[in-house]
Amino acid sequence: MELLQGAVRAYAWGSRTTIPELLGRPVPSPHPEAELWYGAHPGDPARVRRADGSEVSLLEIVDADPHGQLGTRCADRWDGRLPFLLKILAAEEPLSMQAHPSAEQAAEGYAREEAAGIPRDAANRNYPDPTAKPELVCALTEFHALAGFRDPYRTVRLLREIETPGLAHYVELLAGQPDPDGLRALFTTWITLPQSALDELLPEVLDACVRHVREGGEFAVECRTVLQLGEAHPRDAGVLAALLLNRVTLRSGEALYLPAGNLHLYLYGTAIEILANSDNILRCGLTPKHVDVPELLRVVDFQCGDMPVLTGEPDGSAAVYRTGTPEFQLSRVDWDSVDRREVELDGSGPEILLCTAGEVLLYDDEGTKVELRRGESVWRPASDPAVRVRAVGEEVAQLFRATSGTSLRGH
Ligand SMILES: [Zn+2]
């Protein structure tokens, strides 16, 4: 196992305090820092610091010996690439509304754009790689998001509650077909409205949301979110789309799994995210980046209802966030301030361990010992022996463990 240094991504929606604080740097940072990437993504791989002080990227390490680093099964299944990317997200402002393709859609879209000769790094490229991008987001602080379509009966109630003449016609459309097809029809209509129609409708909707919030109505939280998005993007159809999505608040340790086709938008908070090693994003708006509505409509899944919140299933000393996705699995180990039990992590890697609270000690039978403080992580190749871990000091401690999906571990 080797100490791993995450790569900081400076997007405008990031926080100036969360990531610098985690890494022990002065706060606030000069620029917003949005994400910290722990992985072997070619766009920004994490770095391993060697005993002699030199640094080498995890991508180079994996590329040099995929079978040793990933294990044979994982290396063969994913073409010698680490299949997951672990991130810390520090969102101060809302991100874009987006969905990701399934494996089949990604392969087809990638081939289509390759054939059309669109450069892989072009701003209008939807599929820079041929891979699916399932995601799991796990809150470290209270974390707020929009995710998946709300039960249409509730959406009809919300739209009737905020009472806007400009919406009346659409409410009746959805009320007449309160199912995924009705949602698809309404979403498609809204997302393709001409700008002139949006410019008329959006101010009216935002006024109605203000009234509903003032009255302390049943959907005040949802309306506040719509207002926040409308303030930043007053002419964007994504503000209307936000009326259709579940407003989710995760407490620390709670997670959402976002499978292919799920329409989502992260609003605010700090979280761990684990995702397939892909950049295939179809945006729905609320961003200056490339938006391709017809392609988005091919991918979005209009299944509706409450999003399941995962709390982590107990598995030995860990809590496992089970999703069934082959690319990754995330689990969590917590120690309270008196609990100093030892936890054994098998040697079936590849895995990334990230300490998010307190301090832990990792040690194996070969005499390797590594201490990890909050914000520090290690890379464990598949060829490493099993490792034991326990909390040190008197603080509570927390360790996240990112591995490939269970079926692909071992040699
Ligand atoms: Zn996403």
Short mmCIF file of N, CA and C in Angstrom, two decimals, residues 16-165:
data_model
loop_
_atom_site.label_atom_id
_atom_site.label_comp_id
_atom_site.label_asym_id
_atom_site.label_seq_id
_atom_site.Cartn_x
_atom_site.Cartn_y
_atom_site.Cartn_z
N ARG A 16 -14.44 27.24 -1.03
CA ARG A 16 -13.07 27.72 -0.79
C ARG A 16 -12.53 27.23 0.54
N THR A 17 -13.35 26.47 1.28
CA THR A 17 -12.89 26.05 2.62
C THR A 17 -12.80 24.53 2.79
N THR A 18 -13.78 23.80 2.25
CA THR A 18 -13.88 22.37 2.59
C THR A 18 -12.62 21.58 2.24
N ILE A 19 -12.19 21.64 0.99
CA ILE A 19 -11.05 20.82 0.56
C ILE A 19 -9.74 21.35 1.14
N PRO A 20 -9.49 22.68 1.11
CA PRO A 20 -8.25 23.15 1.75
C PRO A 20 -8.16 22.77 3.23
N GLU A 21 -9.29 22.83 3.93
CA GLU A 21 -9.30 22.47 5.35
C GLU A 21 -8.95 20.99 5.53
N LEU A 22 -9.55 20.17 4.68
CA LEU A 22 -9.30 18.72 4.73
C LEU A 22 -7.83 18.40 4.50
N LEU A 23 -7.19 19.17 3.62
CA LEU A 23 -5.80 18.90 3.28
C LEU A 23 -4.82 19.70 4.14
N GLY A 24 -5.36 20.45 5.11
CA GLY A 24 -4.49 21.20 6.02
C GLY A 24 -3.83 22.41 5.38
N ARG A 25 -4.49 22.99 4.37
CA ARG A 25 -3.97 24.20 3.74
C ARG A 25 -4.72 25.42 4.28
N PRO A 26 -4.15 26.65 4.08
CA PRO A 26 -4.83 27.85 4.59
C PRO A 26 -6.21 28.03 3.93
N VAL A 27 -7.15 28.54 4.71
CA VAL A 27 -8.49 28.83 4.17
C VAL A 27 -8.78 30.32 4.33
N PRO A 28 -9.62 30.91 3.47
CA PRO A 28 -10.16 30.32 2.25
C PRO A 28 -9.09 30.24 1.16
N SER A 29 -9.27 29.30 0.24
CA SER A 29 -8.33 29.17 -0.88
C SER A 29 -8.60 30.30 -1.89
N PRO A 30 -7.62 30.64 -2.71
CA PRO A 30 -7.81 31.73 -3.67
C PRO A 30 -8.91 31.44 -4.70
N HIS A 31 -9.13 30.15 -5.01
CA HIS A 31 -10.16 29.79 -5.99
C HIS A 31 -11.07 28.73 -5.37
N PRO A 32 -12.30 28.64 -5.86
CA PRO A 32 -13.16 27.55 -5.37
C PRO A 32 -12.53 26.20 -5.72
N GLU A 33 -12.56 25.27 -4.78
CA GLU A 33 -12.06 23.91 -5.03
C GLU A 33 -13.24 22.97 -4.90
N ALA A 34 -13.59 22.32 -6.01
CA ALA A 34 -14.85 21.60 -6.08
C ALA A 34 -14.71 20.11 -5.81
N GLU A 35 -13.67 19.50 -6.37
CA GLU A 35 -13.55 18.04 -6.28
C GLU A 35 -12.12 17.66 -5.99
N LEU A 36 -12.00 16.53 -5.31
CA LEU A 36 -10.70 15.94 -5.06
C LEU A 36 -10.78 14.53 -5.62
N TRP A 37 -9.97 14.24 -6.63
CA TRP A 37 -10.07 12.95 -7.34
C TRP A 37 -9.01 11.98 -6.84
N TYR A 38 -9.49 10.80 -6.40
CA TYR A 38 -8.58 9.71 -6.03
C TYR A 38 -8.82 8.60 -7.04
N GLY A 39 -7.94 8.48 -8.00
CA GLY A 39 -8.14 7.43 -8.98
C GLY A 39 -7.08 7.49 -10.06
N ALA A 40 -7.33 6.76 -11.15
CA ALA A 40 -6.37 6.70 -12.25
C ALA A 40 -7.03 7.23 -13.51
N HIS A 41 -7.88 8.26 -13.35
CA HIS A 41 -8.53 8.87 -14.50
C HIS A 41 -7.49 9.63 -15.32
N PRO A 42 -7.43 9.39 -16.65
CA PRO A 42 -6.39 10.04 -17.47
C PRO A 42 -6.45 11.56 -17.38
N GLY A 43 -7.64 12.12 -17.11
CA GLY A 43 -7.78 13.58 -17.04
C GLY A 43 -7.07 14.19 -15.84
N ASP A 44 -6.93 13.44 -14.76
CA ASP A 44 -6.30 13.98 -13.55
C ASP A 44 -6.06 12.85 -12.53
N PRO A 45 -5.06 12.02 -12.80
CA PRO A 45 -4.82 10.89 -11.89
C PRO A 45 -4.25 11.35 -10.54
N ALA A 46 -4.57 10.58 -9.49
CA ALA A 46 -3.94 10.83 -8.18
C ALA A 46 -2.47 10.43 -8.27
N ARG A 47 -1.69 10.87 -7.29
CA ARG A 47 -0.25 10.60 -7.33
C ARG A 47 0.19 9.83 -6.09
N VAL A 48 1.13 8.94 -6.30
CA VAL A 48 1.70 8.16 -5.20
C VAL A 48 3.06 8.75 -4.87
N ARG A 49 3.29 8.98 -3.58
CA ARG A 49 4.61 9.49 -3.20
C ARG A 49 5.48 8.34 -2.72
N ARG A 50 6.62 8.17 -3.38
CA ARG A 50 7.53 7.08 -3.04
C ARG A 50 8.42 7.47 -1.87
N ALA A 51 9.02 6.45 -1.24
CA ALA A 51 9.85 6.68 -0.05
C ALA A 51 10.99 7.67 -0.34
N ASP A 52 11.50 7.66 -1.58
CA ASP A 52 12.61 8.56 -1.91
C ASP A 52 12.13 9.98 -2.22
N GLY A 53 10.83 10.26 -2.04
CA GLY A 53 10.31 11.60 -2.24
C GLY A 53 9.81 11.85 -3.65
N SER A 54 10.08 10.91 -4.58
CA SER A 54 9.60 11.10 -5.94
C SER A 54 8.10 10.81 -6.01
N GLU A 55 7.45 11.31 -7.06
CA GLU A 55 6.02 11.10 -7.21
C GLU A 55 5.73 10.44 -8.54
N VAL A 56 4.75 9.54 -8.55
CA VAL A 56 4.38 8.91 -9.81
C VAL A 56 2.85 8.80 -9.83
N SER A 57 2.25 8.96 -11.02
CA SER A 57 0.78 8.97 -11.08
C SER A 57 0.25 7.54 -10.99
N LEU A 58 -0.92 7.41 -10.39
CA LEU A 58 -1.54 6.09 -10.25
C LEU A 58 -1.85 5.50 -11.63
N LEU A 59 -2.11 6.37 -12.58
CA LEU A 59 -2.36 5.90 -13.94
C LEU A 59 -1.13 5.19 -14.51
N GLU A 60 0.06 5.79 -14.31
CA GLU A 60 1.29 5.16 -14.79
C GLU A 60 1.52 3.83 -14.09
N ILE A 61 1.26 3.80 -12.78
CA ILE A 61 1.47 2.58 -12.00
C ILE A 61 0.59 1.45 -12.51
N VAL A 62 -0.69 1.76 -12.75
CA VAL A 62 -1.64 0.74 -13.24
C VAL A 62 -1.27 0.33 -14.67
N ASP A 63 -0.95 1.31 -15.52
CA ASP A 63 -0.60 1.00 -16.90
C ASP A 63 0.62 0.09 -17.01
N ALA A 64 1.58 0.28 -16.07
CA ALA A 64 2.83 -0.49 -16.13
C ALA A 64 2.62 -1.96 -15.76
N ASP A 65 1.60 -2.24 -14.95
CA ASP A 65 1.39 -3.62 -14.48
C ASP A 65 -0.09 -3.84 -14.14
N PRO A 66 -0.95 -3.81 -15.17
CA PRO A 66 -2.39 -3.90 -14.88
C PRO A 66 -2.78 -5.17 -14.12
N HIS A 67 -2.18 -6.32 -14.48
CA HIS A 67 -2.60 -7.57 -13.82
C HIS A 67 -2.18 -7.59 -12.35
N GLY A 68 -0.98 -7.12 -12.07
CA GLY A 68 -0.51 -7.09 -10.69
C GLY A 68 -1.27 -6.07 -9.85
N GLN A 69 -1.54 -4.91 -10.44
CA GLN A 69 -2.19 -3.84 -9.68
C GLN A 69 -3.69 -4.08 -9.51
N LEU A 70 -4.34 -4.57 -10.56
CA LEU A 70 -5.81 -4.69 -10.52
C LEU A 70 -6.28 -6.10 -10.21
N GLY A 71 -5.39 -7.09 -10.35
CA GLY A 71 -5.82 -8.49 -10.30
C GLY A 71 -6.28 -8.88 -11.70
N THR A 72 -6.12 -10.18 -12.03
CA THR A 72 -6.38 -10.62 -13.41
C THR A 72 -7.82 -10.38 -13.84
N ARG A 73 -8.77 -10.74 -12.96
CA ARG A 73 -10.17 -10.64 -13.37
C ARG A 73 -10.57 -9.19 -13.66
N CYS A 74 -10.15 -8.31 -12.76
CA CYS A 74 -10.50 -6.89 -12.92
C CYS A 74 -9.79 -6.30 -14.14
N ALA A 75 -8.52 -6.63 -14.31
CA ALA A 75 -7.75 -6.09 -15.45
C ALA A 75 -8.35 -6.56 -16.77
N ASP A 76 -8.74 -7.86 -16.84
CA ASP A 76 -9.30 -8.39 -18.08
C ASP A 76 -10.66 -7.76 -18.38
N ARG A 77 -11.48 -7.64 -17.34
CA ARG A 77 -12.83 -7.12 -17.55
C ARG A 77 -12.82 -5.65 -18.00
N TRP A 78 -11.87 -4.86 -17.49
CA TRP A 78 -11.89 -3.41 -17.76
C TRP A 78 -10.69 -2.97 -18.61
N ASP A 79 -10.15 -3.91 -19.39
CA ASP A 79 -9.11 -3.52 -20.35
C ASP A 79 -7.91 -2.86 -19.69
N GLY A 80 -7.55 -3.35 -18.52
CA GLY A 80 -6.36 -2.83 -17.85
C GLY A 80 -6.53 -1.48 -17.18
N ARG A 81 -7.79 -1.03 -17.03
CA ARG A 81 -8.01 0.26 -16.37
C ARG A 81 -8.67 0.06 -15.01
N LEU A 82 -8.33 0.95 -14.06
CA LEU A 82 -9.04 0.95 -12.79
C LEU A 82 -10.48 1.36 -13.08
N PRO A 83 -11.49 0.52 -12.72
CA PRO A 83 -12.85 0.81 -13.21
C PRO A 83 -13.58 1.90 -12.45
N PHE A 84 -13.04 2.38 -11.34
CA PHE A 84 -13.79 3.39 -10.57
C PHE A 84 -12.92 4.60 -10.26
N LEU A 85 -13.61 5.68 -9.93
CA LEU A 85 -12.97 6.91 -9.50
C LEU A 85 -13.65 7.32 -8.19
N LEU A 86 -12.85 7.60 -7.17
CA LEU A 86 -13.38 8.05 -5.88
C LEU A 86 -13.14 9.55 -5.78
N LYS A 87 -14.17 10.28 -5.33
CA LYS A 87 -14.03 11.73 -5.26
C LYS A 87 -14.53 12.25 -3.92
N ILE A 88 -14.00 13.39 -3.51
CA ILE A 88 -14.69 14.20 -2.52
C ILE A 88 -15.30 15.36 -3.28
N LEU A 89 -16.58 15.61 -3.05
CA LEU A 89 -17.27 16.73 -3.68
C LEU A 89 -17.49 17.79 -2.62
N ALA A 90 -17.18 19.03 -2.94
CA ALA A 90 -17.43 20.14 -2.01
C ALA A 90 -18.23 21.20 -2.75
N ALA A 91 -19.55 21.06 -2.72
CA ALA A 91 -20.43 21.93 -3.52
C ALA A 91 -20.94 23.10 -2.70
N GLU A 92 -20.63 24.29 -3.18
CA GLU A 92 -21.11 25.51 -2.54
C GLU A 92 -22.30 26.05 -3.35
N GLU A 93 -22.29 25.75 -4.63
CA GLU A 93 -23.34 26.18 -5.56
C GLU A 93 -23.85 24.94 -6.30
N PRO A 94 -25.08 25.02 -6.85
CA PRO A 94 -25.61 23.87 -7.59
C PRO A 94 -24.76 23.54 -8.83
N LEU A 95 -24.68 22.26 -9.14
CA LEU A 95 -24.01 21.80 -10.37
C LEU A 95 -25.03 21.81 -11.50
N SER A 96 -24.68 21.24 -12.65
CA SER A 96 -25.64 21.17 -13.76
C SER A 96 -26.61 20.01 -13.54
N MET A 97 -27.75 20.07 -14.24
CA MET A 97 -28.69 18.94 -14.22
C MET A 97 -28.23 17.97 -15.29
N GLN A 98 -28.12 16.69 -14.94
CA GLN A 98 -27.50 15.76 -15.88
C GLN A 98 -28.00 14.34 -15.73
N ALA A 99 -27.72 13.54 -16.75
CA ALA A 99 -27.96 12.11 -16.71
C ALA A 99 -26.80 11.43 -17.43
N HIS A 100 -26.61 10.14 -17.14
CA HIS A 100 -25.50 9.40 -17.74
C HIS A 100 -26.05 8.19 -18.50
N PRO A 101 -25.34 7.79 -19.56
CA PRO A 101 -25.85 6.69 -20.40
C PRO A 101 -25.61 5.32 -19.77
N SER A 102 -26.36 4.33 -20.24
CA SER A 102 -26.09 2.94 -19.90
C SER A 102 -24.85 2.49 -20.69
N ALA A 103 -24.36 1.28 -20.41
CA ALA A 103 -23.20 0.75 -21.13
C ALA A 103 -23.49 0.66 -22.63
N GLU A 104 -24.70 0.20 -22.97
CA GLU A 104 -25.05 0.05 -24.40
C GLU A 104 -25.13 1.43 -25.07
N GLN A 105 -25.81 2.37 -24.40
CA GLN A 105 -25.93 3.72 -24.99
C GLN A 105 -24.57 4.39 -25.14
N ALA A 106 -23.70 4.18 -24.15
CA ALA A 106 -22.37 4.80 -24.21
C ALA A 106 -21.56 4.22 -25.37
N ALA A 107 -21.61 2.89 -25.54
CA ALA A 107 -20.85 2.25 -26.62
C ALA A 107 -21.36 2.75 -27.97
N GLU A 108 -22.68 2.83 -28.09
CA GLU A 108 -23.29 3.26 -29.37
C GLU A 108 -22.98 4.75 -29.63
N GLY A 109 -23.14 5.58 -28.60
CA GLY A 109 -22.89 7.02 -28.76
C GLY A 109 -21.43 7.31 -29.08
N TYR A 110 -20.55 6.57 -28.41
CA TYR A 110 -19.11 6.75 -28.65
C TYR A 110 -18.77 6.40 -30.10
N ALA A 111 -19.28 5.26 -30.56
CA ALA A 111 -18.99 4.82 -31.93
C ALA A 111 -19.54 5.85 -32.94
N ARG A 112 -20.73 6.36 -32.68
CA ARG A 112 -21.37 7.33 -33.57
C ARG A 112 -20.52 8.60 -33.65
N GLU A 113 -20.05 9.11 -32.50
CA GLU A 113 -19.28 10.36 -32.51
C GLU A 113 -17.87 10.15 -33.06
N GLU A 114 -17.32 8.95 -32.87
CA GLU A 114 -16.02 8.64 -33.49
C GLU A 114 -16.18 8.66 -35.01
N ALA A 115 -17.27 8.01 -35.48
CA ALA A 115 -17.51 7.93 -36.93
C ALA A 115 -17.72 9.33 -37.51
N ALA A 116 -18.36 10.20 -36.73
CA ALA A 116 -18.61 11.56 -37.20
C ALA A 116 -17.37 12.44 -37.11
N GLY A 117 -16.31 11.91 -36.56
CA GLY A 117 -15.04 12.64 -36.51
C GLY A 117 -15.02 13.79 -35.50
N ILE A 118 -15.86 13.71 -34.44
CA ILE A 118 -15.84 14.76 -33.41
C ILE A 118 -14.67 14.47 -32.45
N PRO A 119 -13.72 15.41 -32.32
CA PRO A 119 -12.58 15.14 -31.43
C PRO A 119 -13.05 14.79 -30.01
N ARG A 120 -12.32 13.87 -29.35
CA ARG A 120 -12.75 13.39 -28.04
C ARG A 120 -12.80 14.48 -26.98
N ASP A 121 -11.98 15.52 -27.17
CA ASP A 121 -11.98 16.60 -26.17
C ASP A 121 -12.78 17.81 -26.64
N ALA A 122 -13.56 17.67 -27.71
CA ALA A 122 -14.35 18.80 -28.20
C ALA A 122 -15.45 19.14 -27.20
N ALA A 123 -15.80 20.44 -27.12
CA ALA A 123 -16.82 20.88 -26.15
C ALA A 123 -18.18 20.26 -26.46
N ASN A 124 -18.44 19.94 -27.74
CA ASN A 124 -19.75 19.38 -28.09
C ASN A 124 -19.75 17.85 -28.15
N ARG A 125 -18.72 17.22 -27.59
CA ARG A 125 -18.68 15.76 -27.57
C ARG A 125 -19.50 15.26 -26.37
N ASN A 126 -20.50 14.40 -26.61
CA ASN A 126 -21.30 13.85 -25.51
C ASN A 126 -20.64 12.62 -24.90
N TYR A 127 -19.96 11.82 -25.75
CA TYR A 127 -19.43 10.52 -25.30
C TYR A 127 -17.93 10.45 -25.53
N PRO A 128 -17.13 11.04 -24.63
CA PRO A 128 -15.68 10.96 -24.80
C PRO A 128 -15.12 9.54 -24.58
N ASP A 129 -15.90 8.65 -24.00
CA ASP A 129 -15.44 7.27 -23.81
C ASP A 129 -16.63 6.33 -23.97
N PRO A 130 -16.36 5.02 -24.16
CA PRO A 130 -17.47 4.10 -24.46
C PRO A 130 -18.05 3.40 -23.22
N THR A 131 -17.98 4.05 -22.05
CA THR A 131 -18.30 3.38 -20.80
C THR A 131 -19.52 4.00 -20.10
N ALA A 132 -20.26 3.17 -19.36
CA ALA A 132 -21.36 3.69 -18.53
C ALA A 132 -20.77 4.50 -17.38
N LYS A 133 -21.60 5.30 -16.72
CA LYS A 133 -21.11 6.11 -15.62
C LYS A 133 -22.09 6.08 -14.45
N PRO A 134 -22.32 4.90 -13.86
CA PRO A 134 -23.14 4.89 -12.64
C PRO A 134 -22.40 5.64 -11.53
N GLU A 135 -23.15 6.25 -10.63
CA GLU A 135 -22.56 7.03 -9.54
C GLU A 135 -23.25 6.69 -8.23
N LEU A 136 -22.49 6.79 -7.15
CA LEU A 136 -23.06 6.72 -5.81
C LEU A 136 -22.52 7.90 -5.03
N VAL A 137 -23.42 8.68 -4.42
CA VAL A 137 -22.98 9.83 -3.65
C VAL A 137 -23.35 9.60 -2.19
N CYS A 138 -22.37 9.77 -1.30
CA CYS A 138 -22.56 9.47 0.13
C CYS A 138 -22.21 10.73 0.93
N ALA A 139 -23.16 11.23 1.70
CA ALA A 139 -22.99 12.51 2.38
C ALA A 139 -21.94 12.43 3.50
N LEU A 140 -21.09 13.45 3.56
CA LEU A 140 -20.18 13.63 4.70
C LEU A 140 -20.74 14.70 5.64
N THR A 141 -21.36 15.74 5.06
CA THR A 141 -22.15 16.70 5.82
C THR A 141 -23.57 16.53 5.29
N GLU A 142 -24.52 17.32 5.80
CA GLU A 142 -25.84 17.27 5.19
C GLU A 142 -25.65 17.62 3.71
N PHE A 143 -26.25 16.82 2.84
CA PHE A 143 -26.01 16.99 1.41
C PHE A 143 -27.36 17.07 0.69
N HIS A 144 -27.48 18.05 -0.20
CA HIS A 144 -28.77 18.31 -0.84
C HIS A 144 -28.68 18.06 -2.34
N ALA A 145 -29.72 17.45 -2.87
CA ALA A 145 -29.72 17.11 -4.30
C ALA A 145 -31.13 17.06 -4.85
N LEU A 146 -31.23 17.14 -6.16
CA LEU A 146 -32.45 16.76 -6.86
C LEU A 146 -32.11 15.45 -7.57
N ALA A 147 -32.98 14.46 -7.47
CA ALA A 147 -32.65 13.18 -8.11
C ALA A 147 -33.91 12.38 -8.44
N GLY A 148 -34.04 11.99 -9.67
CA GLY A 148 -35.14 11.13 -10.11
C GLY A 148 -36.47 11.89 -10.14
N PHE A 149 -37.40 11.40 -10.95
CA PHE A 149 -38.69 12.08 -11.07
C PHE A 149 -39.59 11.75 -9.88
N ARG A 150 -40.20 12.81 -9.34
CA ARG A 150 -41.14 12.65 -8.23
C ARG A 150 -42.38 11.91 -8.71
N ASP A 151 -43.03 11.20 -7.81
CA ASP A 151 -44.33 10.59 -8.08
C ASP A 151 -45.22 11.67 -8.74
N PRO A 152 -45.73 11.41 -9.96
CA PRO A 152 -46.46 12.47 -10.67
C PRO A 152 -47.70 12.97 -9.93
N TYR A 153 -48.32 12.12 -9.11
CA TYR A 153 -49.47 12.61 -8.33
C TYR A 153 -49.04 13.73 -7.39
N ARG A 154 -47.87 13.57 -6.81
CA ARG A 154 -47.36 14.62 -5.91
C ARG A 154 -46.94 15.86 -6.72
N THR A 155 -46.38 15.63 -7.89
CA THR A 155 -46.00 16.78 -8.72
C THR A 155 -47.24 17.57 -9.15
N VAL A 156 -48.31 16.85 -9.48
CA VAL A 156 -49.56 17.55 -9.83
C VAL A 156 -50.00 18.40 -8.64
N ARG A 157 -49.89 17.82 -7.43
CA ARG A 157 -50.29 18.59 -6.24
C ARG A 157 -49.40 19.82 -6.07
N LEU A 158 -48.09 19.62 -6.26
CA LEU A 158 -47.16 20.75 -6.13
C LEU A 158 -47.53 21.86 -7.13
N LEU A 159 -47.77 21.47 -8.38
CA LEU A 159 -48.06 22.47 -9.41
C LEU A 159 -49.39 23.17 -9.13
N ARG A 160 -50.35 22.43 -8.57
CA ARG A 160 -51.64 23.06 -8.23
C ARG A 160 -51.46 23.99 -7.02
N GLU A 161 -50.63 23.58 -6.07
CA GLU A 161 -50.39 24.40 -4.87
C GLU A 161 -49.75 25.74 -5.24
N ILE A 162 -48.79 25.73 -6.17
CA ILE A 162 -48.13 27.01 -6.45
C ILE A 162 -48.99 27.89 -7.38
N GLU A 163 -50.04 27.30 -7.97
CA GLU A 163 -51.08 28.10 -8.64
C GLU A 163 -50.56 29.18 -9.56
N THR A 164 -50.22 28.81 -10.78
CA THR A 164 -49.80 29.81 -11.76
C THR A 164 -50.62 29.60 -13.03
N PRO A 165 -51.28 30.63 -13.52
CA PRO A 165 -52.08 30.45 -14.74
C PRO A 165 -51.26 29.87 -15.89
#
